[in-house]
Coordinates of C-alpha atoms in Angstrom, one line a residue:
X1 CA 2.6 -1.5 60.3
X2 CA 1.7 -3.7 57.2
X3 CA 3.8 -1.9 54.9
X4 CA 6.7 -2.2 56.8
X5 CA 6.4 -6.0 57.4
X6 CA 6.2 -6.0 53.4
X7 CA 9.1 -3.8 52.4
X8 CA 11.0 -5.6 55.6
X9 CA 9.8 -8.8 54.2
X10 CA 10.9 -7.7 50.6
X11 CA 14.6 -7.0 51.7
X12 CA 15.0 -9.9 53.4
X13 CA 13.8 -12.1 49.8
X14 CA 16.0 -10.0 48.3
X15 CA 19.2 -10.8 50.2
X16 CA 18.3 -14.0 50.5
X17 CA 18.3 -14.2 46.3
X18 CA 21.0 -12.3 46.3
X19 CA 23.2 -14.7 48.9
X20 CA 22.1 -17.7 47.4
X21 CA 23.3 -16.3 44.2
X22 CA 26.2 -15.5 45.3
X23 CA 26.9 -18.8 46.6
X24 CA 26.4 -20.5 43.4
X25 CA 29.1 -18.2 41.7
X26 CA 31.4 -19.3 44.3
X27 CA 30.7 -22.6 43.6
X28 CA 31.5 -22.2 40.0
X29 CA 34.7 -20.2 40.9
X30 CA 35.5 -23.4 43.4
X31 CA 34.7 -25.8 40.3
X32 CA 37.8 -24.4 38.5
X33 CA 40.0 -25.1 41.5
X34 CA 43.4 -23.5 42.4
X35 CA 44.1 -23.7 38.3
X36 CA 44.2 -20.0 37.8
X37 CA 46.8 -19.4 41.1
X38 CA 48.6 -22.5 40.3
X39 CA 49.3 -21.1 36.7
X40 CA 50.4 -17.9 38.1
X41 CA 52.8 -19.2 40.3
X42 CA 54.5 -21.5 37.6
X43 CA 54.5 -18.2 35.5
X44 CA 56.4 -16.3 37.9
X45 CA 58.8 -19.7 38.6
X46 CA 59.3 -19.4 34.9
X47 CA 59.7 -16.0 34.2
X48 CA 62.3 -15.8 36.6
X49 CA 64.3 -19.1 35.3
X50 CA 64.3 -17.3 32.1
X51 CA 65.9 -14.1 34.1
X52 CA 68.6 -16.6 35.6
X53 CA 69.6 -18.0 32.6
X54 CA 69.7 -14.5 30.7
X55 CA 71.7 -13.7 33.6
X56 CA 73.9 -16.3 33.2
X57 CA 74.3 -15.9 29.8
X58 CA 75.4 -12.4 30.1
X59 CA 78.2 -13.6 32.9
X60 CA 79.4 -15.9 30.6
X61 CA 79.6 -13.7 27.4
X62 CA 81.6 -10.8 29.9
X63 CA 84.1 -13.6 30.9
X64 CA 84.3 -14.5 27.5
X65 CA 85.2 -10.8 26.7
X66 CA 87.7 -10.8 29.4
X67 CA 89.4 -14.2 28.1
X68 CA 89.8 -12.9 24.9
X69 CA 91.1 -9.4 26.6
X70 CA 93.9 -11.6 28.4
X71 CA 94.4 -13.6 24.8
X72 CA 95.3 -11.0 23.6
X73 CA 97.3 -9.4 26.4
X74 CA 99.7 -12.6 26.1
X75 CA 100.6 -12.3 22.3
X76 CA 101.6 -8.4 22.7
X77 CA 103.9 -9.6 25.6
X78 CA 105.2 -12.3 24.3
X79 CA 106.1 -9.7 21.6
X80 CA 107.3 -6.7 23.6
X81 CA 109.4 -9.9 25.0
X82 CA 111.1 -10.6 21.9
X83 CA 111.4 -7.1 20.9
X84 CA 113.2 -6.4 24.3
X85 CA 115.2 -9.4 23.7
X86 CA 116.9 -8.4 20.4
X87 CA 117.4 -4.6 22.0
X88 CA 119.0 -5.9 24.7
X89 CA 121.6 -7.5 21.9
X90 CA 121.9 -3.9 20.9
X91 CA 122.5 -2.0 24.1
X92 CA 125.2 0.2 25.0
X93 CA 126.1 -0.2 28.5
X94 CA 124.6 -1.8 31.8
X95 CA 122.1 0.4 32.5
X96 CA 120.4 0.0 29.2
X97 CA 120.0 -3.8 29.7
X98 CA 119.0 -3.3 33.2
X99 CA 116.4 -1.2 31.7
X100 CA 115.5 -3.9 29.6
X101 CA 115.0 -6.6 31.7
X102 CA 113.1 -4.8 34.0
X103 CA 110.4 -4.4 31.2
X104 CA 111.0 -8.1 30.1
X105 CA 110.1 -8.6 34.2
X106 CA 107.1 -6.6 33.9
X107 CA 105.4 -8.5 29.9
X108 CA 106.0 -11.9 32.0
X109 CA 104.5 -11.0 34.9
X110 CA 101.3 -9.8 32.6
X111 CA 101.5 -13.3 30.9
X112 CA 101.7 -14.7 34.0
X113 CA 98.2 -12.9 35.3
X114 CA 96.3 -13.0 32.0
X115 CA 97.1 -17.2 32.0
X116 CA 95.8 -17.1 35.9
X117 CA 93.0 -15.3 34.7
X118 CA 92.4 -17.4 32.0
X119 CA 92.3 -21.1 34.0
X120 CA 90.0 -18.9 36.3
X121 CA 87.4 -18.7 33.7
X122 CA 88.0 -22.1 32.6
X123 CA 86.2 -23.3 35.8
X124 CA 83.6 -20.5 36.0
X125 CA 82.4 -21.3 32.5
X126 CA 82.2 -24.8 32.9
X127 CA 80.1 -24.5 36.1
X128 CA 77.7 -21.6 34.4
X129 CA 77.6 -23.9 31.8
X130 CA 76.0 -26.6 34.3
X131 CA 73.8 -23.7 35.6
X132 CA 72.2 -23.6 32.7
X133 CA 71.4 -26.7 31.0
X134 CA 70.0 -27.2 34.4
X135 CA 67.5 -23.9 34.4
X136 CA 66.1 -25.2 30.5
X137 CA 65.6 -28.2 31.5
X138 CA 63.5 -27.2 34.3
X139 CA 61.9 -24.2 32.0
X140 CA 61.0 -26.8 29.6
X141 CA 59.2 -28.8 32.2
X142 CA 57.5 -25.5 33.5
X143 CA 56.7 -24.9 30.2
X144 CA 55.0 -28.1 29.5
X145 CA 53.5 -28.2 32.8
X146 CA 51.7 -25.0 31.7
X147 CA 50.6 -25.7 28.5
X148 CA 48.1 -28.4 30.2
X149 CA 47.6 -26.3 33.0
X150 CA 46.2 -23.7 30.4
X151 CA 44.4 -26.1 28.6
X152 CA 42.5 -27.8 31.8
X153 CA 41.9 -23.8 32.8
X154 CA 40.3 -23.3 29.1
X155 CA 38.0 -27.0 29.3
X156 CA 36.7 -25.8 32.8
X157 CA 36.1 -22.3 31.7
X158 CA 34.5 -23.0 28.9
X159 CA 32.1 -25.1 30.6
X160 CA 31.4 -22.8 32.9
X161 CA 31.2 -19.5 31.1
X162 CA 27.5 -19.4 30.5
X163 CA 27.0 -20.3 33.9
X164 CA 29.4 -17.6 35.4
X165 CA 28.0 -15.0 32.9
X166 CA 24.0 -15.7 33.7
X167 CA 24.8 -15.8 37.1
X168 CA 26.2 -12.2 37.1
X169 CA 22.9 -11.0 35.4
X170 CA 21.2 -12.4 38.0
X171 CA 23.2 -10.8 40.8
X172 CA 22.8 -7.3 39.2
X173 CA 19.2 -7.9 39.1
X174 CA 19.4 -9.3 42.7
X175 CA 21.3 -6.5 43.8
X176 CA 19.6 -4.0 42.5
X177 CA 16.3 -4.7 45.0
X178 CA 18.3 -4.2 48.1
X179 CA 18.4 -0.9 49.9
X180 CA 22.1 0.6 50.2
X181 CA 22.5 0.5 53.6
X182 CA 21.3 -3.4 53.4
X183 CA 23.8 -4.1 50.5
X184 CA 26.6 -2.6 52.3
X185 CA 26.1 -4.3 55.7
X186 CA 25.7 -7.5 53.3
X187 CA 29.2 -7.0 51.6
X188 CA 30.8 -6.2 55.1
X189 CA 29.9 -9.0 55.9
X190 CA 30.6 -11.1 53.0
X191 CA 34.3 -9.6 53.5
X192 CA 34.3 -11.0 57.0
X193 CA 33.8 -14.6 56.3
X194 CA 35.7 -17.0 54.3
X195 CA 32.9 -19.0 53.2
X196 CA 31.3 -15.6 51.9
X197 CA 27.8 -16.1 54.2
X198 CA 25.8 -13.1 55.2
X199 CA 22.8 -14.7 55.1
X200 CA 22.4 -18.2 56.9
X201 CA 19.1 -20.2 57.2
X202 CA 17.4 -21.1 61.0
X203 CA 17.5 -24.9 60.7
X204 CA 16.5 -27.2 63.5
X205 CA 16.8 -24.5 66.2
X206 CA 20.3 -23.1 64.8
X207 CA 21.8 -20.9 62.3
X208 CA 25.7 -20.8 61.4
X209 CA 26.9 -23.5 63.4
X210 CA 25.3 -21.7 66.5
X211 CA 22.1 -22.4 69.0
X212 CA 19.3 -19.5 68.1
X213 CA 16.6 -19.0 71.2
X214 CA 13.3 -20.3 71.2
X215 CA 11.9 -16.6 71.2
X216 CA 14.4 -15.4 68.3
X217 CA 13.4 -18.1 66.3
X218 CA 9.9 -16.7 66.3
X219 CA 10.8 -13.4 65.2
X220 CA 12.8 -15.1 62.5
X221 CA 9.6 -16.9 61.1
X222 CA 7.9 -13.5 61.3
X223 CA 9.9 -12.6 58.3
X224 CA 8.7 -9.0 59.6
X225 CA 12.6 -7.7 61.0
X226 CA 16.1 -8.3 60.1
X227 CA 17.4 -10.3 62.6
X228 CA 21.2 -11.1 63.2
X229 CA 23.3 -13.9 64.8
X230 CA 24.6 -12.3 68.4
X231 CA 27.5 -14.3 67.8
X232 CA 28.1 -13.6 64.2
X233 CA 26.4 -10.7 63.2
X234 CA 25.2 -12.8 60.1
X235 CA 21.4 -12.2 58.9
X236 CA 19.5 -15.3 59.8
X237 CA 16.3 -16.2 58.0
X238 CA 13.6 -19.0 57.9
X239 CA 14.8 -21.8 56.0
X240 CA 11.0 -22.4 54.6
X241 CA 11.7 -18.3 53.4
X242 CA 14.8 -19.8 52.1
X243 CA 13.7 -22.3 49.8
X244 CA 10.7 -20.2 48.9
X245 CA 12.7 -17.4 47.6
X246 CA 15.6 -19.6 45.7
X247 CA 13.4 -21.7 43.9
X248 CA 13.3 -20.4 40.7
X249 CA 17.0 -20.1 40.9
X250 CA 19.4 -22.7 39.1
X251 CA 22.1 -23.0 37.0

């Protein structure tokens, strides 16, 4: 019976260690803040600025293409016009000049379009035009918004590097003294909870926010069985066991 009070006993230091650890990373991740999400999101913001205004850019060099395209389509009717014209000086009989104007007809009509088309794009430049000035100016701002987002990021990390790497040494160490089947109830339940608590101390007659019995809380002090919250689930432990086992444990 002894020696399984003192492996019991053992696993229950352990998790407690490892918890506690565990809680201190957290509250070196918390001490950097949102600053690594917040970066991500003004990197996608940006990245897809820069797509809009590449975008934009490749409308406005196509409608460029197409102004040109209608450019030109005016000078070779205005030609075929005058070339017409002086036939038409030349021709023979009705049916000739007929002929004639009829293609005369169709060069103005394609003058007439490629001009349309033309004070089209006018419009559709000037407003893409707009578009973009606007997008850089806010891509600059992202931009410069990031840079000290980065640089706060780098300060904090830096500062808590050492911390964050020790800490993972001693949550290897930690984890490597509880059984499996106790270190994989202990990350289920880790999973379950925001605040990341598996383990939670018996203080003042309650553990976790809830009322523990008289009778369980003697058990608990036993420190001889793993004992969970009914309502939680959670591993509940002394909190003299607590502080006992986490005392050689800092940052």
């Amino acid at each position: 019976m002894g020696t399984t009070e003192t492996k019991i006993s053992a696993q229950l230091r352990a998790l407690i260690r490892l918890q506690h650890i565990d809680t201190l990373i957290y509250q070196v991740v918390k001490e950097r803040g949102d600053l690594p999400e917040e970066i991500r999101d003004l990197e996608d913001e940006s990245a897809g600025l820069q797509t809009r205004i590449n975008k934009i850019k490749q409308e406005q060099e196509d409608i460029e293409q197409s102004r040109r395209r209608s450019e030109f389509d005016i000078e070779e009717a205005e030609s075929m016009i005058k070339k017409y014209e002086e036939q038409q000086l030349q021709v023979r009989n009705n049916r000739e000049f007929d002929a004639l104007t009829k293609e005369i007809e169709v060069q103005r009509e394609r003058i007439f379009e490629a001009k349309e088309l033309i004070s089209d794009t006018e419009g559709t430049l000037e407003e893409s035009s707009v578009q973009i000035e606007e997008a850089q100016e806010r891509h600059k701002e992202l931009e410069n918004i990031l840079g000290e987002k980065r640089t706060q990021l780098e300060e904090v990390l830096s500062t808590t590097e050492k911390q964050m790497s020790d800490l993972e040494e001693l949550k290897k160490e930690a984890e490597s003294l509880v059984d499996e089947r106790y270190l994989r109830a202990y990350k289920r339940l880790r999973n379950r909870y925001r605040d990341g608590r598996a383990v939670v101390r018996l203080n003042r007659g309650a553990a976790g926010g809830f009322a523990v019995p008289p009778q369980r809380q003697m058990e608990i002090r036993q420190r001889n069985r793993i004992i969970p919250c009914e309502q939680t689930g959670r591993i509940i432990v002394d909190n003299e066991f607590y502080e006992e086992a986490t005392g050689d444990l800092s940052i």
